[in-house]
Structure formats: structure tokens, C-alpha cells
Amino acid sequence: MASVLTGYDNHSVFANTNWDDPEFTKDKNGMTAEDAANMIQSQVRRIIHDPAISKGRKMLMIEQFRNKELADLQTRVNYEDIIRYFEGMIRFLVRMNKLKESDTEIMAAQLSSPITVWINLCDREPPARRKLWNWFINMCCSSSRSTQSRTIL
């Protein structure tokens, strides 16, 4: 149990990011929508392909129904930390005048929920990865990036 918790905290981009920290955002001040899309693509590729992350995610999916601590971690991993991360990124983009101000929690949910579902589908149906990747690219990226990015998975 302790190794799962430590492993998540040590590996997760979402658990260790603070978009309100000037030290974290100092190299992101000129971030464009395309930069954000590229960053998200890179994170999703890592989440799908990193063996430790993949194994932990699958274990949590199964064990959440048998263990309250793992159920709580599953909620944190697949909802709370992801929403906090994307909400912080959206607030940052609003501060940089890259996005129009709106309800950042709803915007974060609208951005992250399809990605989370997509990752779960990739876990359950690995042969569908390419189709799902193309859907993901089309959902979050401009058409000019879509063609280039389809060769990644």
C-alpha cells in the first residue's frame, strides 16, 4: 500500500504541479494553445506507456472496490488531482490572456474527462489505441497538428 502511494506521488505530474507557483510557470509564460496541446499529448503518452503508471492505474481500478484507502487514492488520482491540475492550467492561461475567463472547474472537467475516459478505454481495449489516439488528437489539437501527431502511437 505504502509503495503505491509513494509511487503515485513520485511519478505523477498531476500530484506535483502548482500552476500558481511562479517557479513552475516561469518557462510557460509564452505558452500558446498549441504548446498546451503538445504538453497534454506528451503527458497522455507517458500515462499510457509508462509501465509503473500503467500497472498502478490498472491495480487501482480493480482494487478500489476492496480497499477504502485505494478507493480514496483512485478518486484522488482520477479526479481530484487531474481537475486541480487542469483548473490551474486554465487559470494560468486566463492570466496570460490566452483563454477567456469562465468557470475554470467546469472547463477543467470538460477538458480532462474525455481524456480520462480515453485512457481507461486504452487500458481495457489495447487494440483500439490507434483509433482512440486519433480521436484524442482531433479532440484537443488543431487540424494541422493532427496529421503529424497520428504516427506517435
Coordinates of N, CA, C and O in Angstrom, one line a residue:
M1 N 0.8 -1.2 0.0 CA 0.0 0.0 0.0 C 0.9 1.3 0.0 O 0.7 2.2 -0.8
A2 N 1.8 1.3 0.9 CA 2.7 2.5 1.0 C 3.5 2.7 -0.3 O 3.7 3.8 -0.7
S3 N 3.9 1.6 -1.0 CA 4.7 1.8 -2.2 C 3.8 2.3 -3.3 O 4.2 3.1 -4.1
V4 N 2.5 2.0 -3.3 CA 1.6 2.5 -4.3 C 1.4 4.0 -4.1 O 1.5 4.8 -5.0
L5 N 1.2 4.4 -2.9 CA 1.0 5.8 -2.5 C 2.3 6.6 -2.9 O 2.2 7.7 -3.5
T6 N 3.4 6.1 -2.5 CA 4.7 6.8 -2.7 C 5.0 6.8 -4.2 O 5.4 7.9 -4.7
G7 N 4.7 5.7 -4.9 CA 4.9 5.7 -6.3 C 4.1 6.7 -7.1 O 4.6 7.4 -8.0
Y8 N 2.9 6.8 -6.7 CA 2.0 7.8 -7.4 C 2.5 9.2 -7.1 O 2.7 10.0 -8.0
D9 N 2.8 9.5 -5.9 CA 3.3 10.9 -5.5 C 4.6 11.2 -6.2 O 4.9 12.3 -6.6
N10 N 5.5 10.2 -6.4 CA 6.8 10.4 -7.0 C 6.7 10.5 -8.6 O 7.5 11.1 -9.2
H11 N 5.7 9.8 -9.2 CA 5.6 9.8 -10.6 C 4.6 10.7 -11.3 O 4.7 11.0 -12.4
S12 N 3.6 11.2 -10.5 CA 2.5 11.9 -11.1 C 2.8 13.3 -11.4 O 3.2 14.1 -10.5
V13 N 2.6 13.7 -12.6 CA 2.7 15.1 -13.0 C 1.6 15.9 -12.3 O 1.7 17.0 -11.8
F14 N 0.4 15.3 -12.2 CA -0.8 15.9 -11.6 C -0.7 16.2 -10.1 O -1.2 17.2 -9.6
A15 N 0.0 15.3 -9.4 CA 0.1 15.4 -8.0 C 1.2 16.5 -7.6 O 1.1 17.0 -6.5
N16 N 2.1 16.8 -8.4 CA 3.2 17.6 -8.1 C 3.3 18.9 -8.8 O 4.4 19.5 -8.9
T17 N 2.2 19.4 -9.3 CA 2.2 20.6 -10.1 C 1.4 21.7 -9.4 O 0.3 21.5 -8.9
N18 N 2.0 22.9 -9.4 CA 1.3 24.1 -8.9 C 1.4 25.2 -9.9 O 2.4 25.9 -10.0
W19 N 0.3 25.4 -10.7 CA 0.2 26.4 -11.7 C 0.3 27.8 -11.1 O 0.4 28.8 -11.9
D20 N 0.1 28.0 -9.8 CA 0.2 29.3 -9.2 C 1.6 29.6 -8.7 O 1.8 30.7 -8.2
D21 N 2.5 28.7 -8.8 CA 3.9 28.8 -8.4 C 4.7 29.5 -9.5 O 4.9 28.8 -10.5
P22 N 5.2 30.7 -9.3 CA 6.0 31.3 -10.3 C 7.2 30.5 -10.8 O 7.6 30.6 -11.9
E23 N 7.8 29.7 -9.9 CA 8.9 28.9 -10.2 C 8.5 27.8 -11.3 O 9.2 27.6 -12.2
F24 N 7.3 27.2 -11.1 CA 6.8 26.2 -12.0 C 6.5 26.9 -13.4 O 6.7 26.3 -14.4
T25 N 5.9 28.0 -13.3 CA 5.4 28.6 -14.6 C 6.4 29.5 -15.3 O 6.0 30.0 -16.4
K26 N 7.5 29.7 -14.8 CA 8.5 30.7 -15.4 C 8.8 30.4 -16.8 O 9.0 31.3 -17.6
D27 N 8.9 29.1 -17.2 CA 9.2 28.7 -18.6 C 7.9 28.5 -19.4 O 8.0 28.1 -20.5
K28 N 6.8 28.9 -18.9 CA 5.5 28.7 -19.6 C 4.8 30.0 -19.9 O 3.7 30.0 -20.4
N29 N 5.4 31.1 -19.6 CA 4.7 32.4 -19.8 C 4.3 32.7 -21.2 O 3.3 33.4 -21.5
G30 N 5.0 32.1 -22.2 CA 4.7 32.3 -23.6 C 3.9 31.2 -24.2 O 3.7 31.1 -25.4
M31 N 3.3 30.3 -23.3 CA 2.6 29.1 -23.8 C 1.4 29.5 -24.6 O 0.6 30.3 -24.2
T32 N 1.3 28.8 -25.8 CA 0.2 29.0 -26.7 C -0.7 27.8 -26.5 O -0.4 26.9 -25.8
A33 N -1.9 27.9 -27.1 CA -2.8 26.8 -27.1 C -2.2 25.5 -27.7 O -2.3 24.4 -27.2
E34 N -1.4 25.7 -28.8 CA -0.7 24.5 -29.3 C 0.3 24.0 -28.4 O 0.5 22.7 -28.3
D35 N 1.1 24.8 -27.7 CA 2.0 24.4 -26.6 C 1.3 23.6 -25.6 O 1.8 22.5 -25.1
A36 N 0.1 24.0 -25.1 CA -0.6 23.3 -24.1 C -1.1 22.0 -24.6 O -1.0 21.0 -23.9
A37 N -1.6 21.9 -25.9 CA -2.0 20.7 -26.5 C -0.8 19.7 -26.6 O -0.9 18.5 -26.3
N38 N 0.4 20.2 -27.0 CA 1.6 19.3 -27.1 C 1.9 18.8 -25.7 O 2.3 17.6 -25.6
M39 N 1.8 19.6 -24.7 CA 2.2 19.2 -23.3 C 1.2 18.1 -22.9 O 1.6 17.1 -22.3
I40 N -0.1 18.3 -23.1 CA -1.1 17.3 -22.8 C -0.8 16.0 -23.5 O -0.9 14.9 -22.9
Q41 N -0.5 16.1 -24.8 CA -0.2 14.9 -25.6 C 0.9 14.1 -25.0 O 0.9 12.9 -24.8
S42 N 2.0 14.8 -24.6 CA 3.2 14.2 -24.0 C 2.8 13.5 -22.7 O 3.2 12.4 -22.4
Q43 N 2.0 14.2 -21.9 CA 1.6 13.6 -20.6 C 0.7 12.4 -20.8 O 0.9 11.3 -20.1
V44 N -0.2 12.4 -21.8 CA -1.0 11.3 -22.0 C -0.2 10.1 -22.5 O -0.4 8.9 -22.1
R45 N 0.7 10.3 -23.4 CA 1.6 9.3 -23.9 C 2.4 8.6 -22.8 O 2.5 7.4 -22.7
R46 N 2.9 9.4 -21.8 CA 3.6 8.9 -20.7 C 2.6 8.1 -19.8 O 3.0 7.0 -19.3
I47 N 1.4 8.6 -19.6 CA 0.5 7.9 -18.7 C 0.1 6.5 -19.3 O 0.0 5.5 -18.6
I48 N 0.0 6.5 -20.7 CA -0.4 5.2 -21.3 C 0.8 4.2 -21.4 O 0.6 3.0 -21.2
H49 N 2.0 4.7 -21.6 CA 3.1 3.8 -21.9 C 4.0 3.5 -20.7 O 4.8 2.6 -20.8
D50 N 4.1 4.4 -19.7 CA 5.0 4.1 -18.6 C 4.5 2.9 -17.8 O 3.4 2.9 -17.3
P51 N 5.3 1.8 -17.8 CA 4.9 0.6 -17.1 C 4.4 0.7 -15.7 O 3.4 0.1 -15.3
A52 N 5.2 1.5 -14.9 CA 4.8 1.7 -13.5 C 3.5 2.4 -13.4 O 2.6 2.0 -12.5
I53 N 3.3 3.4 -14.2 CA 2.0 4.2 -14.1 C 0.8 3.3 -14.6 O -0.2 3.3 -14.0
S54 N 1.1 2.6 -15.7 CA 0.0 1.7 -16.2 C -0.4 0.6 -15.2 O -1.6 0.4 -15.0
K55 N 0.6 0.0 -14.6 CA 0.4 -1.1 -13.7 C -0.4 -0.5 -12.5 O -1.4 -1.1 -12.0
G56 N 0.0 0.6 -11.9 CA -0.6 1.2 -10.8 C -2.1 1.6 -11.1 O -2.9 1.4 -10.3
R57 N -2.3 2.2 -12.3 CA -3.6 2.6 -12.7 C -4.6 1.4 -12.8 O -5.7 1.4 -12.3
K58 N -4.1 0.3 -13.4 CA -4.9 -0.9 -13.5 C -5.2 -1.5 -12.2 O -6.3 -2.0 -11.9
M59 N -4.2 -1.5 -11.3 CA -4.4 -2.1 -10.0 C -5.4 -1.3 -9.2 O -6.3 -1.9 -8.5
L60 N -5.3 0.0 -9.3 CA -6.3 0.9 -8.6 C -7.7 0.6 -9.1 O -8.7 0.6 -8.3
M61 N -7.8 0.5 -10.4 CA -9.1 0.3 -11.0 C -9.8 -1.0 -10.4 O -11.0 -1.0 -10.0
I62 N -9.0 -2.0 -10.2 CA -9.6 -3.3 -9.7 C -9.7 -3.2 -8.2 O -10.8 -3.6 -7.7
E63 N -8.7 -2.8 -7.5 CA -8.7 -2.9 -6.0 C -9.5 -1.8 -5.3 O -9.8 -1.9 -4.1
Q64 N -10.0 -0.8 -6.0 CA -10.8 0.3 -5.4 C -12.0 -0.3 -4.7 O -12.6 0.3 -3.8
F65 N -12.5 -1.4 -5.2 CA -13.8 -1.9 -4.7 C -13.5 -2.8 -3.4 O -14.5 -3.2 -2.8
R66 N -12.3 -3.1 -3.1 CA -12.0 -4.0 -2.0 C -11.3 -3.2 -0.8 O -11.2 -3.8 0.2
N67 N -10.8 -2.0 -1.1 CA -10.0 -1.4 -0.1 C -10.3 0.1 -0.1 O -10.1 0.8 -1.1
K68 N -10.7 0.6 1.0 CA -11.1 2.0 1.1 C -10.0 3.0 0.9 O -10.2 4.0 0.2
E69 N -8.8 2.7 1.3 CA -7.6 3.6 1.1 C -7.3 3.7 -0.4 O -7.1 4.7 -0.9
L70 N -7.4 2.5 -1.1 CA -7.2 2.5 -2.6 C -8.3 3.2 -3.3 O -8.1 3.8 -4.3
A71 N -9.6 3.1 -2.8 CA -10.7 3.8 -3.4 C -10.5 5.3 -3.3 O -10.7 6.0 -4.2
D72 N -10.0 5.7 -2.1 CA -9.7 7.2 -1.9 C -8.6 7.6 -2.9 O -8.7 8.7 -3.4
L73 N -7.6 6.8 -3.0 CA -6.5 7.1 -3.9 C -7.0 7.2 -5.3 O -6.6 8.1 -6.1
Q74 N -7.8 6.2 -5.7 CA -8.4 6.2 -7.1 C -9.1 7.5 -7.4 O -9.0 8.1 -8.4
T75 N -9.9 8.0 -6.4 CA -10.6 9.3 -6.5 C -9.6 10.4 -6.7 O -9.8 11.3 -7.6
R76 N -8.6 10.4 -5.9 CA -7.6 11.5 -6.0 C -6.9 11.4 -7.3 O -6.7 12.5 -8.0
V77 N -6.4 10.2 -7.7 CA -5.7 10.1 -9.0 C -6.5 10.4 -10.2 O -6.0 11.1 -11.1
N78 N -7.7 9.9 -10.3 CA -8.5 10.0 -11.5 C -9.5 11.2 -11.5 O -10.2 11.4 -12.5
Y79 N -9.6 11.9 -10.4 CA -10.5 13.1 -10.4 C -9.8 14.3 -9.8 O -9.6 15.3 -10.5
E80 N -9.6 14.2 -8.5 CA -9.2 15.4 -7.8 C -7.9 16.1 -8.3 O -7.8 17.3 -8.6
D81 N -6.8 15.2 -8.4 CA -5.5 15.8 -8.9 C -5.6 16.3 -10.4 O -5.0 17.3 -10.7
I82 N -6.3 15.5 -11.2 CA -6.5 15.9 -12.6 C -7.3 17.2 -12.7 O -6.8 18.1 -13.5
I83 N -8.4 17.3 -12.0 CA -9.2 18.6 -12.1 C -8.3 19.7 -11.6 O -8.3 20.8 -12.2
R84 N -7.6 19.5 -10.4 CA -6.8 20.6 -9.9 C -5.7 21.0 -10.9 O -5.5 22.2 -11.1
Y85 N -5.1 20.0 -11.5 CA -4.0 20.3 -12.5 C -4.6 21.2 -13.7 O -4.1 22.2 -14.0
F86 N -5.7 20.7 -14.3 CA -6.2 21.4 -15.4 C -6.9 22.7 -15.1 O -6.8 23.6 -15.8
E87 N -7.5 22.8 -13.9 CA -8.0 24.0 -13.4 C -6.9 25.0 -13.3 O -7.0 26.2 -13.7
G88 N -5.8 24.6 -12.7 CA -4.6 25.5 -12.6 C -4.1 26.0 -13.9 O -3.8 27.1 -14.1
M89 N -4.0 25.0 -14.9 CA -3.5 25.4 -16.2 C -4.4 26.4 -16.9 O -4.0 27.3 -17.5
I90 N -5.7 26.2 -16.7 CA -6.7 27.1 -17.3 C -6.6 28.5 -16.7 O -6.6 29.5 -17.4
R91 N -6.5 28.5 -15.3 CA -6.4 29.8 -14.7 C -5.1 30.5 -15.2 O -5.1 31.7 -15.4
F92 N -4.0 29.7 -15.3 CA -2.8 30.3 -15.8 C -3.0 30.9 -17.2 O -2.5 32.0 -17.5
L93 N -3.6 30.1 -18.1 CA -3.9 30.6 -19.5 C -4.8 31.8 -19.5 O -4.6 32.7 -20.3
V94 N -5.7 31.9 -18.6 CA -6.6 33.1 -18.4 C -5.7 34.3 -18.0 O -5.8 35.4 -18.6
R95 N -4.8 34.1 -17.0 CA -3.9 35.2 -16.6 C -3.0 35.6 -17.7 O -2.7 36.8 -17.8
M96 N -2.7 34.7 -18.6 CA -1.8 35.1 -19.8 C -2.6 35.6 -21.0 O -2.1 35.8 -22.0
N97 N -3.9 35.8 -20.8 CA -4.8 36.3 -21.8 C -4.9 35.3 -23.0 O -5.1 35.8 -24.1
K98 N -4.7 34.0 -22.8 CA -4.8 33.0 -23.9 C -6.2 32.4 -23.9 O -6.6 31.8 -24.9
L99 N -6.9 32.5 -22.8 CA -8.3 32.0 -22.7 C -9.2 33.0 -22.1 O -8.7 33.8 -21.2
K100 N -10.4 33.0 -22.4 CA -11.4 33.9 -21.9 C -11.8 33.4 -20.5 O -12.0 32.2 -20.3
E101 N -11.9 34.3 -19.5 CA -12.3 33.8 -18.2 C -13.7 33.3 -18.1 O -14.6 33.8 -18.7
S102 N -13.8 32.1 -17.4 CA -15.1 31.4 -17.3 C -15.0 30.6 -16.0 O -14.1 30.8 -15.2
D103 N -15.9 29.6 -15.9 CA -15.8 28.7 -14.7 C -14.7 27.7 -15.0 O -14.9 26.8 -15.7
T104 N -13.6 27.9 -14.3 CA -12.4 27.1 -14.6 C -12.6 25.6 -14.2 O -12.0 24.7 -14.8
E105 N -13.4 25.4 -13.1 CA -13.6 24.0 -12.7 C -14.4 23.2 -13.8 O -14.1 22.1 -14.2
I106 N -15.4 23.9 -14.4 CA -16.2 23.2 -15.5 C -15.3 23.1 -16.7 O -15.3 22.0 -17.4
M107 N -14.5 24.1 -17.0 CA -13.6 24.0 -18.2 C -12.6 22.9 -18.0 O -12.3 22.1 -18.9
A108 N -12.1 22.7 -16.8 CA -11.1 21.6 -16.5 C -11.8 20.3 -16.7 O -11.2 19.3 -17.2
A109 N -13.0 20.2 -16.2 CA -13.8 18.9 -16.3 C -14.1 18.6 -17.8 O -13.9 17.4 -18.2
Q110 N -14.4 19.6 -18.5 CA -14.7 19.4 -20.0 C -13.5 19.0 -20.7 O -13.6 18.2 -21.7
L111 N -12.3 19.5 -20.3 CA -11.1 19.1 -21.0 C -10.6 17.7 -20.5 O -10.2 16.9 -21.3
S112 N -10.6 17.5 -19.2 CA -9.9 16.3 -18.7 C -10.8 15.0 -18.7 O -10.3 13.9 -18.8
S113 N -12.1 15.2 -18.6 CA -13.0 14.0 -18.5 C -12.9 13.1 -19.8 O -12.7 11.9 -19.6
P114 N -13.0 13.7 -21.0 CA -12.8 12.8 -22.1 C -11.4 12.1 -22.2 O -11.3 11.0 -22.6
I115 N -10.4 12.8 -21.7 CA -9.1 12.2 -21.7 C -9.0 11.0 -20.8 O -8.4 10.0 -21.1
T116 N -9.6 11.2 -19.6 CA -9.6 10.1 -18.6 C -10.4 8.9 -19.1 O -9.9 7.8 -19.0
V117 N -11.5 9.2 -19.7 CA -12.3 8.0 -20.3 C -11.4 7.4 -21.4 O -11.4 6.1 -21.5
W118 N -10.8 8.1 -22.2 CA -9.9 7.6 -23.3 C -8.8 6.7 -22.7 O -8.6 5.6 -23.2
I119 N -8.2 7.2 -21.7 CA -7.1 6.4 -21.1 C -7.7 5.0 -20.5 O -7.1 4.0 -20.7
N120 N -8.8 5.1 -19.9 CA -9.5 3.9 -19.4 C -9.8 2.9 -20.6 O -9.7 1.7 -20.4
L121 N -10.3 3.5 -21.7 CA -10.6 2.6 -22.8 C -9.3 2.0 -23.4 O -9.3 0.8 -23.8
C122 N -8.2 2.7 -23.4 CA -6.9 2.2 -23.9 C -6.5 1.0 -23.0 O -5.9 0.0 -23.5
D123 N -6.7 1.2 -21.7 CA -6.3 0.1 -20.7 C -7.2 -1.2 -21.0 O -6.7 -2.3 -21.0
R124 N -8.4 -1.0 -21.2 CA -9.4 -2.1 -21.4 C -9.3 -2.7 -22.8 O -9.5 -3.9 -23.0
E125 N -9.0 -1.9 -23.8 CA -9.0 -2.3 -25.2 C -7.8 -1.9 -26.0 O -7.8 -1.0 -26.8
P126 N -6.6 -2.5 -25.6 CA -5.3 -2.0 -26.2 C -5.3 -2.0 -27.8 O -4.8 -1.1 -28.4
P127 N -6.0 -3.0 -28.4 CA -6.0 -2.9 -29.9 C -6.7 -1.7 -30.5 O -6.4 -1.3 -31.6
A128 N -7.5 -1.0 -29.7 CA -8.2 0.2 -30.2 C -7.4 1.5 -30.0 O -7.8 2.6 -30.3
R129 N -6.1 1.4 -29.5 CA -5.3 2.5 -29.1 C -5.2 3.5 -30.3 O -5.3 4.7 -30.1
R130 N -4.9 3.0 -31.5 CA -4.6 4.0 -32.6 C -5.9 4.8 -32.9 O -5.9 6.0 -33.1
K131 N -7.0 4.1 -33.0 CA -8.3 4.8 -33.2 C -8.6 5.8 -32.1 O -9.0 6.9 -32.4
L132 N -8.4 5.4 -30.9 CA -8.6 6.3 -29.8 C -7.6 7.5 -29.8 O -8.0 8.6 -29.4
W133 N -6.4 7.2 -30.1 CA -5.4 8.3 -30.2 C -5.8 9.3 -31.3 O -5.7 10.5 -31.0
N134 N -6.2 8.8 -32.4 CA -6.7 9.8 -33.5 C -7.9 10.6 -33.0 O -7.9 11.8 -33.2
W135 N -8.8 10.0 -32.3 CA -9.9 10.7 -31.7 C -9.4 11.8 -30.7 O -9.8 12.9 -30.7
F136 N -8.4 11.4 -29.9 CA -7.8 12.3 -28.9 C -7.2 13.5 -29.6 O -7.4 14.6 -29.2
I137 N -6.4 13.2 -30.6 CA -5.7 14.3 -31.3 C -6.7 15.3 -31.9 O -6.6 16.5 -31.8
N138 N -7.7 14.7 -32.6 CA -8.7 15.6 -33.2 C -9.5 16.4 -32.2 O -10.0 17.5 -32.4
M139 N -9.7 15.8 -31.0 CA -10.4 16.5 -29.9 C -9.7 17.7 -29.4 O -10.3 18.8 -29.2
C140 N -8.4 17.6 -29.2 CA -7.7 18.6 -28.5 C -6.7 19.4 -29.3 O -6.1 20.4 -28.8
C141 N -6.5 19.1 -30.5 CA -5.5 19.8 -31.3 C -6.0 20.4 -32.6 O -7.0 19.9 -33.1
S142 N -5.3 21.3 -33.2 CA -5.7 21.9 -34.5 C -5.5 20.8 -35.5 O -4.7 19.9 -35.4
S143 N -6.1 21.0 -36.7 CA -6.1 20.0 -37.7 C -4.7 19.9 -38.3 O -4.2 18.9 -38.8
S144 N -3.9 21.0 -38.2 CA -2.5 20.9 -38.8 C -1.6 20.0 -37.9 O -0.7 19.4 -38.4
R145 N -1.9 19.9 -36.6 CA -1.1 19.0 -35.8 C -1.6 17.6 -35.8 O -0.9 16.7 -35.6
S146 N -2.9 17.4 -36.2 CA -3.5 16.1 -36.2 C -2.7 15.1 -37.0 O -2.4 14.0 -36.6
T147 N -2.5 15.5 -38.3 CA -1.8 14.6 -39.2 C -0.4 14.2 -38.7 O -0.1 13.1 -38.8
Q148 N 0.3 15.2 -38.3 CA 1.7 15.0 -37.8 C 1.6 14.1 -36.6 O 2.5 13.2 -36.4
S149 N 0.7 14.2 -35.7 CA 0.7 13.5 -34.4 C 0.2 12.1 -34.5 O 0.3 11.3 -33.6
R150 N -0.5 11.7 -35.6 CA -1.1 10.4 -35.7 C -0.1 9.3 -35.7 O -0.4 8.1 -35.4
T151 N 1.1 9.6 -36.0 CA 2.1 8.5 -36.1 C 2.8 8.2 -34.7 O 3.7 7.3 -34.6
I152 N 2.3 8.8 -33.6 CA 3.0 8.7 -32.3 C 2.7 7.3 -31.7 O 3.6 6.7 -31.1
L153 N 1.5 6.8 -31.7 CA 1.3 5.5 -31.1 C 1.4 4.3 -32.0 O 1.1 4.3 -33.1

